[in-house]
Every structure is written in C-alpha cells, then in structure tokens.
CSV table of C-alpha atoms in Angstrom, one decimal:
chain,number,residue,atom,x,y,z
A,1,MET,CA,5.8,16.7,-17.7
A,2,ALA,CA,2.8,15.0,-15.5
A,3,SER,CA,4.2,16.1,-12.2
A,4,ARG,CA,4.9,19.9,-13.5
A,5,LEU,CA,1.6,20.9,-14.8
A,6,PHE,CA,-0.2,19.3,-11.6
A,7,HIS,CA,1.8,21.5,-9.7
A,8,SER,CA,0.8,24.7,-11.2
A,9,ALA,CA,-2.5,24.0,-11.5
A,10,SER,CA,-2.1,24.2,-7.8
A,11,ASN,CA,-1.3,27.9,-8.6
A,12,ASN,CA,-5.2,28.7,-10.3
A,13,LYS,CA,-6.7,30.4,-7.6
A,14,GLU,CA,-10.0,27.6,-8.3
A,15,CYS,CA,-7.5,25.0,-7.6
A,16,ILE,CA,-6.9,26.4,-4.1
A,17,ARG,CA,-10.4,27.1,-2.9
A,18,TYR,CA,-11.4,23.8,-4.2
A,19,PRO,CA,-7.7,21.3,-4.4
A,20,MET,CA,-9.4,18.3,-6.0
A,21,ASP,CA,-6.3,16.2,-6.7
A,22,VAL,CA,-5.0,17.3,-3.1
A,23,PRO,CA,-5.9,14.4,-0.1
A,24,TYR,CA,-8.3,15.9,2.3
A,25,PHE,CA,-8.1,15.5,6.4
A,26,ALA,CA,-10.5,17.0,8.0
A,27,ILE,CA,-10.4,16.7,12.3
A,28,TYR,CA,-12.6,17.0,14.5
A,29,TYR,CA,-11.7,18.0,18.7
A,30,ASN,CA,-14.1,18.5,21.6
A,31,ASP,CA,-11.8,19.1,23.9
A,32,VAL,CA,-12.9,22.5,24.5
A,33,TYR,CA,-15.9,20.7,26.8
A,34,GLU,CA,-13.4,18.7,29.3
A,35,VAL,CA,-15.0,17.9,32.5
A,36,ASP,CA,-13.8,18.1,36.0
A,37,LEU,CA,-14.2,14.5,37.7
A,38,PRO,CA,-13.6,13.3,40.9
A,39,PRO,CA,-10.3,12.6,42.7
A,40,GLY,CA,-9.2,9.2,41.7
A,41,HIS,CA,-11.5,8.7,38.5
A,42,ARG,CA,-10.1,5.8,36.3
A,43,PHE,CA,-11.4,7.9,32.8
A,44,PRO,CA,-8.5,9.7,31.6
A,45,MET,CA,-10.3,13.4,30.6
A,46,LYS,CA,-7.3,15.4,29.6
A,47,LYS,CA,-5.7,13.4,27.4
A,48,TYR,CA,-8.3,14.1,24.5
A,49,ARG,CA,-6.6,17.9,24.9
A,50,ILE,CA,-3.2,16.6,25.3
A,51,VAL,CA,-3.8,14.1,22.1
A,52,ARG,CA,-5.2,17.4,20.4
A,53,GLU,CA,-2.6,19.5,21.2
A,54,ALA,CA,0.2,17.3,20.5
A,55,LEU,CA,-1.4,16.2,16.6
A,56,GLN,CA,-1.8,20.5,15.9
A,57,ALA,CA,1.6,21.1,17.0
A,58,LYS,CA,2.9,18.6,14.2
A,59,VAL,CA,0.9,19.7,11.6
A,60,ASP,CA,1.5,23.4,12.6
A,61,ASN,CA,4.9,22.2,12.3
A,62,LEU,CA,5.8,21.7,8.2
A,63,ARG,CA,7.3,23.3,6.3
A,64,GLU,CA,4.7,24.6,3.7
A,65,ASP,CA,5.1,22.4,1.1
A,66,GLU,CA,4.8,19.8,3.0
A,67,LYS,CA,1.3,21.5,4.2
A,68,GLY,CA,0.4,21.7,0.6
A,69,ARG,CA,0.2,17.8,0.4
A,70,VAL,CA,-2.5,17.4,2.5
A,71,ARG,CA,-5.9,19.7,2.9
A,72,CYS,CA,-5.8,19.6,6.6
A,73,GLU,CA,-8.2,21.3,8.6
A,74,PHE,CA,-9.6,21.1,12.4
A,75,HIS,CA,-12.7,22.0,13.9
A,76,VAL,CA,-14.5,22.3,17.0
A,77,SER,CA,-17.2,19.5,17.6
A,78,PRO,CA,-20.4,20.4,16.9
A,79,CYS,CA,-22.9,19.1,20.0
A,80,ALA,CA,-25.2,16.5,18.1
A,81,THR,CA,-29.1,17.2,18.2
A,82,GLU,CA,-31.8,15.2,20.2
A,83,ALA,CA,-33.4,14.3,16.0
A,84,GLN,CA,-29.5,12.4,15.4
A,85,LEU,CA,-29.6,10.7,18.9
A,86,VAL,CA,-33.0,9.1,18.4
A,87,THR,CA,-31.9,7.6,15.1
A,88,THR,CA,-30.0,5.4,17.4
A,89,HIS,CA,-31.8,5.7,20.6
A,90,ASP,CA,-34.8,5.3,22.5
A,91,ALA,CA,-36.0,8.3,22.7
A,92,ARG,CA,-36.7,8.2,26.4
A,93,TYR,CA,-33.6,7.4,27.4
A,94,VAL,CA,-31.9,10.3,25.1
A,95,ARG,CA,-34.7,12.5,27.2
A,96,ARG,CA,-34.4,11.1,30.1
A,97,TYR,CA,-30.6,11.6,30.5
A,98,LEU,CA,-30.5,15.3,28.9
A,99,THR,CA,-32.7,16.3,31.8
A,100,GLY,CA,-30.9,14.4,34.6
A,101,GLU,CA,-33.5,11.5,35.3
A,102,MET,CA,-30.8,9.3,34.6
A,103,THR,CA,-31.0,6.9,38.2
A,104,GLU,CA,-28.1,6.6,40.3
A,105,SER,CA,-27.4,2.9,39.3
A,106,GLU,CA,-27.9,3.4,35.7
A,107,ASN,CA,-24.7,6.8,35.9
A,108,ARG,CA,-22.6,4.1,37.5
A,109,ASN,CA,-23.2,1.4,35.2
A,110,ILE,CA,-21.9,4.3,32.2
A,111,GLY,CA,-19.2,5.6,35.0
A,112,PHE,CA,-19.9,9.1,35.3
A,113,PRO,CA,-21.9,11.3,37.7
A,114,TRP,CA,-24.5,13.2,35.8
A,115,SER,CA,-24.1,17.1,35.1
A,116,LEU,CA,-24.9,19.8,32.6
A,117,LYS,CA,-21.2,20.2,31.4
A,118,HIS,CA,-21.0,16.3,30.8
A,119,VAL,CA,-24.2,16.7,28.9
A,120,ASN,CA,-22.4,19.1,26.9
A,121,ARG,CA,-19.5,17.0,26.3
A,122,THR,CA,-21.4,13.8,25.7
A,123,LEU,CA,-23.4,15.5,23.0
A,124,SER,CA,-20.0,16.7,21.2
A,125,SER,CA,-18.3,13.3,21.4
A,126,VAL,CA,-21.2,12.1,19.2
A,127,GLY,CA,-21.6,15.4,17.1
A,128,GLY,CA,-17.4,15.6,16.1
A,129,THR,CA,-17.9,12.3,14.7
A,130,VAL,CA,-21.3,13.0,12.7
A,131,ALA,CA,-19.4,16.1,11.6
A,132,ALA,CA,-16.8,14.1,10.4
A,133,ALA,CA,-18.6,11.7,9.0
A,134,THR,CA,-21.3,14.8,6.8
A,135,ALA,CA,-18.3,16.2,5.7
A,136,ALA,CA,-16.3,13.4,4.1
A,137,TRP,CA,-19.5,11.9,2.8
A,138,GLU,CA,-19.9,15.9,1.0
A,139,GLU,CA,-15.9,16.2,0.3
A,140,TYR,CA,-16.4,13.0,-1.8
A,141,SER,CA,-19.8,13.9,-3.2
A,142,ARG,CA,-18.5,17.0,-4.4
A,143,ARG,CA,-15.1,15.2,-6.0
A,144,ARG,CA,-17.2,12.6,-7.7
A,145,GLU,CA,-19.0,15.4,-9.3
A,146,TYR,CA,-16.1,17.6,-10.4
A,147,LEU,CA,-14.6,14.2,-12.1
A,148,GLU,CA,-17.8,13.7,-13.7
A,149,LYS,CA,-17.6,16.8,-15.4
A,150,VAL,CA,-14.0,16.2,-16.2
A,151,TYR,CA,-14.8,13.2,-17.9
A,152,THR,CA,-17.7,14.9,-19.8
A,153,GLN,CA,-15.7,17.7,-20.8
A,154,GLU,CA,-12.9,15.5,-22.3
A,155,GLN,CA,-15.4,13.6,-24.1
A,156,GLN,CA,-17.0,17.3,-26.1
A,157,ILE,CA,-12.9,18.0,-26.9
A,158,GLN,CA,-12.7,14.6,-28.3
A,159,THR,CA,-15.7,15.0,-30.2
A,160,ARG,CA,-15.0,18.3,-31.4
A,161,PRO,CA,-14.8,19.3,-35.0
A,162,ARG,CA,-10.8,21.1,-35.5
A,163,PHE,CA,-10.4,22.6,-38.4
A,164,LEU,CA,-6.7,23.3,-38.8
A,165,ASN,CA,-5.1,26.0,-40.8
A,166,GLU,CA,-3.0,29.3,-40.2
A,167,LYS,CA,-5.7,31.6,-38.7
A,168,THR,CA,-6.7,28.8,-36.1
A,169,MET,CA,-3.8,27.0,-35.8
A,170,HIS,CA,-3.1,29.0,-32.7
A,171,LEU,CA,-6.6,28.5,-31.2
A,172,CYS,CA,-6.4,24.4,-31.7
A,173,TRP,CA,-2.7,23.8,-30.4
A,174,ALA,CA,-4.4,26.1,-27.0
A,175,VAL,CA,-8.0,23.8,-27.1
A,176,ILE,CA,-5.4,20.8,-27.5
A,177,HIS,CA,-3.2,21.8,-24.5
A,178,GLN,CA,-6.1,22.9,-22.1
A,179,HIS,CA,-7.2,19.5,-23.0
A,180,ASN,CA,-4.3,17.8,-22.2
A,181,GLN,CA,-3.6,19.0,-18.8
A,182,LYS,CA,-7.4,18.1,-18.0
A,183,TRP,CA,-6.6,14.8,-18.9
A,184,ILE,CA,-3.8,14.4,-17.1
A,185,SER,CA,-5.8,16.2,-14.2
A,186,SER,CA,-8.7,13.7,-14.7
A,187,GLN,CA,-6.2,11.0,-14.2
A,188,ILE,CA,-4.5,12.4,-11.0
A,189,LEU,CA,-8.2,12.9,-9.8
A,190,THR,CA,-9.4,9.4,-10.1
A,191,ARG,CA,-6.5,8.3,-7.8
A,192,ASN,CA,-6.9,10.9,-5.4
A,193,HIS,CA,-10.5,12.0,-5.1
A,194,PHE,CA,-10.6,8.6,-3.2
A,195,ALA,CA,-8.0,10.0,-0.4
A,196,LEU,CA,-9.9,11.8,2.0
A,197,THR,CA,-10.6,11.0,5.5
A,198,THR,CA,-12.3,13.1,8.4
A,199,ALA,CA,-11.0,11.8,12.1
A,200,HIS,CA,-12.5,12.9,15.8
A,201,VAL,CA,-10.0,13.3,18.3
A,202,ALA,CA,-13.0,11.7,20.6
A,203,GLY,CA,-15.5,9.1,20.2
A,204,GLY,CA,-15.3,5.8,20.1
A,205,THR,CA,-17.9,5.3,22.5
A,206,HIS,CA,-18.7,1.5,21.4
A,207,HIS,CA,-20.1,0.2,24.4
A,208,ALA,CA,-24.1,2.4,24.3
A,209,PHE,CA,-27.3,0.7,23.7
A,210,ALA,CA,-30.1,1.5,22.2
A,211,ASP,CA,-31.6,2.3,26.1
A,212,TYR,CA,-28.5,2.2,28.3
A,213,GLY,CA,-24.9,2.6,28.2
A,214,GLU,CA,-22.1,1.0,29.6
A,215,GLY,CA,-18.1,1.6,30.2
A,216,PHE,CA,-18.0,5.3,29.7
A,217,CYS,CA,-20.1,5.0,27.2
A,218,ILE,CA,-23.7,7.0,26.8
A,219,PHE,CA,-24.7,7.1,23.1
A,220,SER,CA,-22.4,5.4,20.2
A,221,ASP,CA,-21.2,8.3,18.1
A,222,ILE,CA,-20.4,5.7,15.6
A,223,ALA,CA,-23.7,4.6,15.3
A,224,VAL,CA,-25.5,7.7,15.4
A,225,ALA,CA,-23.6,8.7,12.5
A,226,ALA,CA,-23.9,5.5,10.4
A,227,ASN,CA,-27.5,6.2,11.1
A,228,VAL,CA,-27.2,10.1,10.2
A,229,LEU,CA,-25.4,9.1,6.5
A,230,LEU,CA,-28.0,6.3,5.8
A,231,GLU,CA,-31.2,9.0,6.4
A,232,ARG,CA,-29.6,11.8,4.7
A,233,TYR,CA,-27.8,10.1,1.9
A,234,SER,CA,-29.9,7.1,0.8
A,235,PRO,CA,-30.0,5.9,-1.5
A,236,LEU,CA,-26.0,6.8,-2.9
A,237,ILE,CA,-25.2,5.0,1.0
A,238,ARG,CA,-26.4,2.1,1.0
A,239,ARG,CA,-23.5,-0.3,3.3
A,240,ILE,CA,-21.4,0.5,5.7
A,241,LEU,CA,-18.7,-0.7,7.7
A,242,ILE,CA,-17.4,-0.7,10.9
A,243,ILE,CA,-13.9,-1.7,11.9
A,244,ASP,CA,-13.3,-1.8,15.4
A,245,LEU,CA,-9.8,-2.6,16.5
A,246,ASP,CA,-10.2,-1.1,20.0
A,247,VAL,CA,-9.1,-4.6,22.9
A,248,HIS,CA,-12.7,-4.8,24.1
A,249,GLN,CA,-15.5,-5.8,21.7
A,250,GLY,CA,-18.1,-3.4,20.0
A,251,ASN,CA,-20.6,-4.6,22.0
A,252,GLY,CA,-22.7,-2.0,21.9
A,253,ASN,CA,-22.4,-1.5,17.8
A,254,ALA,CA,-23.0,-5.0,17.5
A,255,ALA,CA,-26.4,-4.4,19.0
A,256,LEU,CA,-27.8,-2.0,17.6
A,257,PHE,CA,-27.1,-3.4,13.7
A,258,ASP,CA,-27.6,-6.8,14.7
A,259,LYS,CA,-30.6,-6.7,12.3
A,260,ASP,CA,-29.7,-4.4,9.9
A,261,ASP,CA,-27.8,-5.4,7.2
A,262,ARG,CA,-26.7,-1.9,5.9
A,263,VAL,CA,-23.6,-1.5,8.6
A,264,GLN,CA,-21.9,-5.0,9.2
A,265,THR,CA,-20.1,-4.8,12.5
A,266,PHE,CA,-16.4,-6.1,12.8
A,267,SER,CA,-14.6,-5.9,16.0
A,268,MET,CA,-11.2,-8.0,16.5
A,269,HIS,CA,-10.6,-8.2,20.6
A,270,CYS,CA,-9.4,-9.5,23.6
A,271,ILE,CA,-10.5,-12.2,25.0
A,272,GLY,CA,-9.9,-11.3,28.4
A,273,ASN,CA,-11.4,-8.0,28.1
A,274,TYR,CA,-15.0,-8.4,28.4
A,275,PHE,CA,-16.9,-6.8,31.5
A,276,SER,CA,-20.2,-7.5,30.5
A,277,LYS,CA,-22.6,-9.8,28.4
A,278,LYS,CA,-20.9,-11.1,24.8
A,279,GLU,CA,-22.8,-9.6,21.3
A,280,LYS,CA,-22.7,-10.8,18.4
A,281,SER,CA,-20.9,-8.5,15.7
A,282,ASP,CA,-21.3,-9.5,12.0
A,283,LEU,CA,-17.6,-11.0,12.6
A,284,ASP,CA,-15.8,-10.9,15.9
A,285,VAL,CA,-12.3,-12.1,16.4
A,286,GLU,CA,-10.6,-12.8,19.4
A,287,LEU,CA,-7.9,-12.9,20.2
A,288,PRO,CA,-5.9,-14.4,22.9
A,289,ILE,CA,-4.0,-12.7,26.4
A,290,GLY,CA,-0.7,-11.5,25.5
A,291,CYS,CA,-1.2,-11.7,21.7
A,292,ASP,CA,2.2,-10.2,20.7
A,293,ASP,CA,2.6,-8.1,17.2
A,294,GLU,CA,2.9,-11.0,14.5
A,295,THR,CA,-0.1,-12.4,15.8
A,296,TYR,CA,-2.4,-9.4,16.0
A,297,LEU,CA,-1.1,-8.1,12.4
A,298,SER,CA,-1.1,-11.1,10.4
A,299,THR,CA,-4.5,-12.2,12.1
A,300,LEU,CA,-5.5,-8.5,10.9
A,301,ARG,CA,-4.4,-8.8,7.4
A,302,TYR,CA,-6.2,-12.3,6.7
A,303,TRP,CA,-9.8,-11.0,8.0
A,304,LEU,CA,-9.1,-7.7,5.9
A,305,LYS,CA,-8.3,-10.0,3.3
A,306,ARG,CA,-11.2,-12.1,3.6
A,307,ILE,CA,-13.6,-8.5,4.0
A,308,ASP,CA,-12.2,-7.7,0.9
A,309,GLN,CA,-13.1,-10.8,-1.1
A,310,HIS,CA,-16.6,-11.6,0.3
A,311,ARG,CA,-17.7,-8.3,2.1
A,312,PHE,CA,-20.1,-10.4,4.0
A,313,ASP,CA,-22.0,-10.3,1.3
A,314,GLU,CA,-24.7,-13.9,1.2
A,315,SER,CA,-25.5,-13.0,-2.9
A,316,PHE,CA,-21.7,-12.8,-3.6
A,317,ASP,CA,-20.5,-14.7,-7.1
A,318,ALA,CA,-16.6,-15.3,-7.4
A,319,GLU,CA,-17.3,-15.8,-11.4
A,320,GLN,CA,-19.2,-12.6,-12.0
A,321,ASN,CA,-17.3,-10.8,-9.1
A,322,CYS,CA,-20.7,-8.9,-8.3
A,323,GLU,CA,-20.6,-8.6,-4.3
A,324,ARG,CA,-21.8,-4.7,-3.2
A,325,ASN,CA,-19.2,-2.8,-2.5
A,326,PHE,CA,-19.4,-0.4,0.7
A,327,ASP,CA,-19.9,3.1,0.8
A,328,PHE,CA,-18.5,4.4,4.1
A,329,ILE,CA,-15.8,2.6,6.5
A,330,PHE,CA,-15.0,4.4,10.3
A,331,PHE,CA,-12.7,3.0,12.2
A,332,GLN,CA,-12.8,2.6,16.5
A,333,SER,CA,-8.6,2.9,16.4
A,334,GLY,CA,-8.4,2.7,20.5
A,335,VAL,CA,-4.6,1.9,21.7
A,336,ASP,CA,-5.9,0.0,24.5
A,337,ILE,CA,-4.4,-2.7,22.7
A,338,HIS,CA,-0.9,-1.7,23.9
A,339,LYS,CA,0.9,-3.4,26.3
A,340,ASP,CA,1.4,-0.7,28.6
A,341,ASP,CA,-2.1,-0.3,28.8
A,342,ARG,CA,-3.8,-0.1,32.5
A,343,LEU,CA,-6.5,-2.4,31.2
A,344,GLY,CA,-6.2,-3.9,28.1
A,345,ARG,CA,-4.4,-7.5,28.2
A,346,LEU,CA,-2.5,-7.9,25.0
A,347,HIS,CA,0.9,-6.9,24.7
A,348,ILE,CA,1.1,-4.5,21.2
A,349,THR,CA,4.3,-2.6,21.0
A,350,ALA,CA,3.8,1.0,19.2
A,351,ASP,CA,5.4,0.2,16.4
A,352,GLY,CA,2.8,-2.7,16.1
A,353,ILE,CA,0.1,-0.3,16.8
A,354,SER,CA,1.6,1.8,14.2
A,355,LYS,CA,1.5,-0.9,11.7
A,356,ARG,CA,-2.0,-1.8,12.7
A,357,ASN,CA,-3.0,1.7,11.4
A,358,ALA,CA,-1.0,1.4,8.2
A,359,ILE,CA,-3.1,-2.1,7.1
A,360,VAL,CA,-6.5,-0.3,7.8
A,361,PHE,CA,-5.5,3.4,5.7
A,362,ASP,CA,-4.4,0.8,3.1
A,363,PHE,CA,-7.6,-0.9,3.3
A,364,ALA,CA,-9.7,2.1,2.8
A,365,HIS,CA,-7.6,3.5,0.2
A,366,ARG,CA,-8.5,0.0,-1.5
A,367,MET,CA,-12.4,0.1,-1.4
A,368,LYS,CA,-12.0,3.8,-2.5
A,369,CYS,CA,-14.5,5.0,-0.2
A,370,PRO,CA,-14.6,7.7,2.8
A,371,LEU,CA,-12.9,6.6,6.2
A,372,VAL,CA,-13.5,8.6,9.6
A,373,ILE,CA,-11.5,7.0,12.4
A,374,CYS,CA,-12.6,7.4,16.2
A,375,MET,CA,-10.5,8.0,19.3
A,376,GLY,CA,-11.5,4.7,21.3
A,377,GLY,CA,-9.9,3.5,24.2
A,378,GLY,CA,-6.5,3.8,25.9
A,379,TYR,CA,-5.8,4.5,29.6
A,380,PRO,CA,-2.5,5.4,31.0
A,381,LYS,CA,-1.1,4.2,33.8
A,382,ASP,CA,-0.6,6.5,36.5
A,383,ASP,CA,3.0,6.9,36.7
A,384,ASP,CA,3.5,7.3,32.7
A,385,TRP,CA,0.8,8.9,29.9
A,386,SER,CA,3.8,8.9,27.5
A,387,PRO,CA,2.8,5.5,25.3
A,388,ILE,CA,-0.6,5.5,25.4
A,389,ILE,CA,-1.0,9.8,24.2
A,390,ASP,CA,1.4,8.8,21.5
A,391,SER,CA,-0.1,5.6,20.0
A,392,HIS,CA,-3.2,8.2,20.3
A,393,VAL,CA,-1.6,10.5,18.4
A,394,GLY,CA,-0.1,8.4,16.0
A,395,VAL,CA,-2.9,7.4,14.9
A,396,TYR,CA,-4.0,10.7,13.3
A,397,TRP,CA,-0.5,11.7,12.2
A,398,GLU,CA,0.4,8.1,10.0
A,399,ALA,CA,-3.4,9.0,8.2
A,400,HIS,CA,-1.7,12.7,7.7
A,401,ARG,CA,1.8,11.1,6.4
A,402,TYR,CA,-0.4,8.3,4.3
A,403,LEU,CA,-2.4,10.7,3.2
A,404,SER,CA,0.8,13.1,2.0
A,405,THR,CA,2.2,10.2,0.3
A,406,ILE,CA,-0.3,9.5,-2.4
A,407,LEU,CA,1.1,12.8,-3.9
A,408,ASP,CA,4.4,11.5,-4.5
A,409,SER,CA,5.3,12.1,-7.9
A,410,SER,CA,5.9,8.4,-8.0
A,411,HIS,CA,2.2,7.8,-8.4
A,412,LEU,CA,2.0,9.8,-11.4
A,413,ALA,CA,4.8,7.5,-13.0
A,414,ASP,CA,2.2,6.2,-15.7
A,415,VAL,CA,0.5,9.2,-16.6
A,416,HIS,CA,1.8,10.6,-20.2
C-alpha cells in the first residue's frame, strides 16, 4: 500500500514539478569553454567533454521509468564573479590574473599559458562548483521547509475534532485517507529529502593558494564555493567537510582553511606524489607508493568512521553525544589513484575506485547533508585514455545509480 500511494503521488502535477521524495542530482559542466593548448601539453583538456558526453548518454539511454527515479539535470557552468573569488583569494592576485598581468614565471608555475579564453574557462571551473553547491543547499532547504509543512499539517489533522455521523462520515474518511497518504509521504521524505547530490564535471582545483596557483590550479573552486555558502547561508551552514581523495595532497585547501575551523579538510593521498611543499590539513592520511585496493579501502573506511564518530570536534562528549554535525560535504573525486594514471603512483583498480565512491556516498548519506562532487585529477597515458575516462564517468554515474536505489521498494518495508 505504501508503495502504491507513493507512486500514485508522482502523477500529481505538484509532485512532478516539485518531486520532494525523488532524489535530486544536478550536474554542471564547463567543456563549452574548452581551450586549445600547445602541442604536447600535459593537461588532458579534452577529457572534460568526453566524460560529460559519455555520462549524458548513459542518463539519456535510461528507460523512462528509470529516469523518473532520480531528478537529474544538466547545466552549463556559469562563470564565477570577482566578488565570489575574493571571498577566498587575494584581491590583487585575482585582478592581475583576470587582466593578464601575471608574470611568465607565475603562469609557468600554474602550468597554463594565459589567454582570455582560459580566463573564461577558469571562471567557469569555479562558477560551476559554486552553482552546484548553492543549488544543493537551495534544494535541501526547500525540501526541509516542505517536510516541516507536512508535519505541521499532520499535527493539525491529529488534533482536529472528528464528528462521526451519517452526514459527515464520508468527509471524515476522506480527511483520514488524506492524512494517511501524507503520513506515508512524510516517512519516505524523511529518508529521501537527504538524498540529494550535485556535481561538477570539472573543478577540484585543490592546489590553488590565496595569492598564487600551481599544478594546473589558478583558483580553488571548492574553497570559493565553501566560503560563498558560509557567507550566504550563515548561520544555517556552520560546518563544512572536504573529502579529498585525489592522489595528490589538497595542499591549497589545507592552507586556505588552516585557521578556519568552520571548514574541515581531509586529504588521503600518496606519499610519493608531493610536487611542492606539504601543507597541514585537519586530517592527512599518507598512502605508500604502490598501495593496492585492499589497503586503500580499509584505510578510507577506518578514517571516515573516525570522522563520523568525532567530526573534528574538540568539544565532543561521547556520553552525551553532543558533537556538531556537518552541514555540507565536498568530494574531490580525483581518479589519478588509478594504476594506469600517468602521474599517480598508487595501484588502485577501476573496481577499487568504484568501491571508494560507494564508501563516500554512504558516508554522505549517513551525515544527512548535501554532497557536491568535483572531478579532480586524472591523467591518461597517451596510448589509451579509456581507463581514466571510464573511472571519471564512473564517479558520476555511480552517484546517479546510488541515488536511484534509495527509491527501491525495500526502503519502504517499515512504512505501514
């Protein structure tokens, strides 16, 4: 009965427009700003378009009933504004980059030649993550507001006097039926209004510092998005977690949030992949060169469990369980941990990366807060791009599949 009422509700026009009990997955992409790089350049610019097109084809090829299980939308990434950038980066650095006043040495350290086209790509790389983050929070807030409204109506119905006689009996049964239907919907919504993820098929530029960039990173999209959230939605958003699973340390984000306890940085990376000064994240986990799936996954599970238990909260009281929850999570999903990555020095298989993704999705769902996925690193070998492309696509596709399983009827077994 619960399942039938749930599915029949999806035929209602209001539910179609605002499917509160359907998982939400908005995907932003910026490959429309693709830039031609000099011959032989190491950065795989074309992978962003290839990944997005492959992902979009997978979603488009779903059966109509499967499409209805996740509200999935694709959007072109907007360009970040200068005001957004200076929430995080030095204003003079931002202005110098936008106007082409960077020195040749600075551009060489970043890894890209400067051009106006590349400025637009850079702004969209940040803007897409900002848009994904704000879309996730707005949807989360809208669902929470709706849930509160449903509960308020439920309480009103429970306290409403019922006069049962022949003239009013049918009216009372109509009210009771409507109440039961809303109660079932509210139980489903309690589970599913947390089932929302947004993503950027770009970004994860975690090597950008306040006043300089390196490692193909000019501005930190995740850091800018986090600061925009904190500025725009305070005090509703107070604590943000960054889970960085790129093969390289998220050194830029570690430095940017070094003295800001509102944003906690967790970086799990290869000890042999430092290319500049090591920074101090809130939690750094170094993996040995050649680390395999078993070691990688057991290490990730262990540290996410520790984060779940203590959440970087010095005021944690185990007896009273009074730790502060995270309000938002960013996932830097670099696949340069793959054994076939050109730059990475770990030995993780495609299956290991899929299991890594599932562990993070489970963790975010337990935290009951919005999740934003960013692309991060992945450097194909010249002779075969498929292992890296497939793993990048897999991150987003597996997120879609994860969300779709939340609507499985088995999740309604305890709703009667």
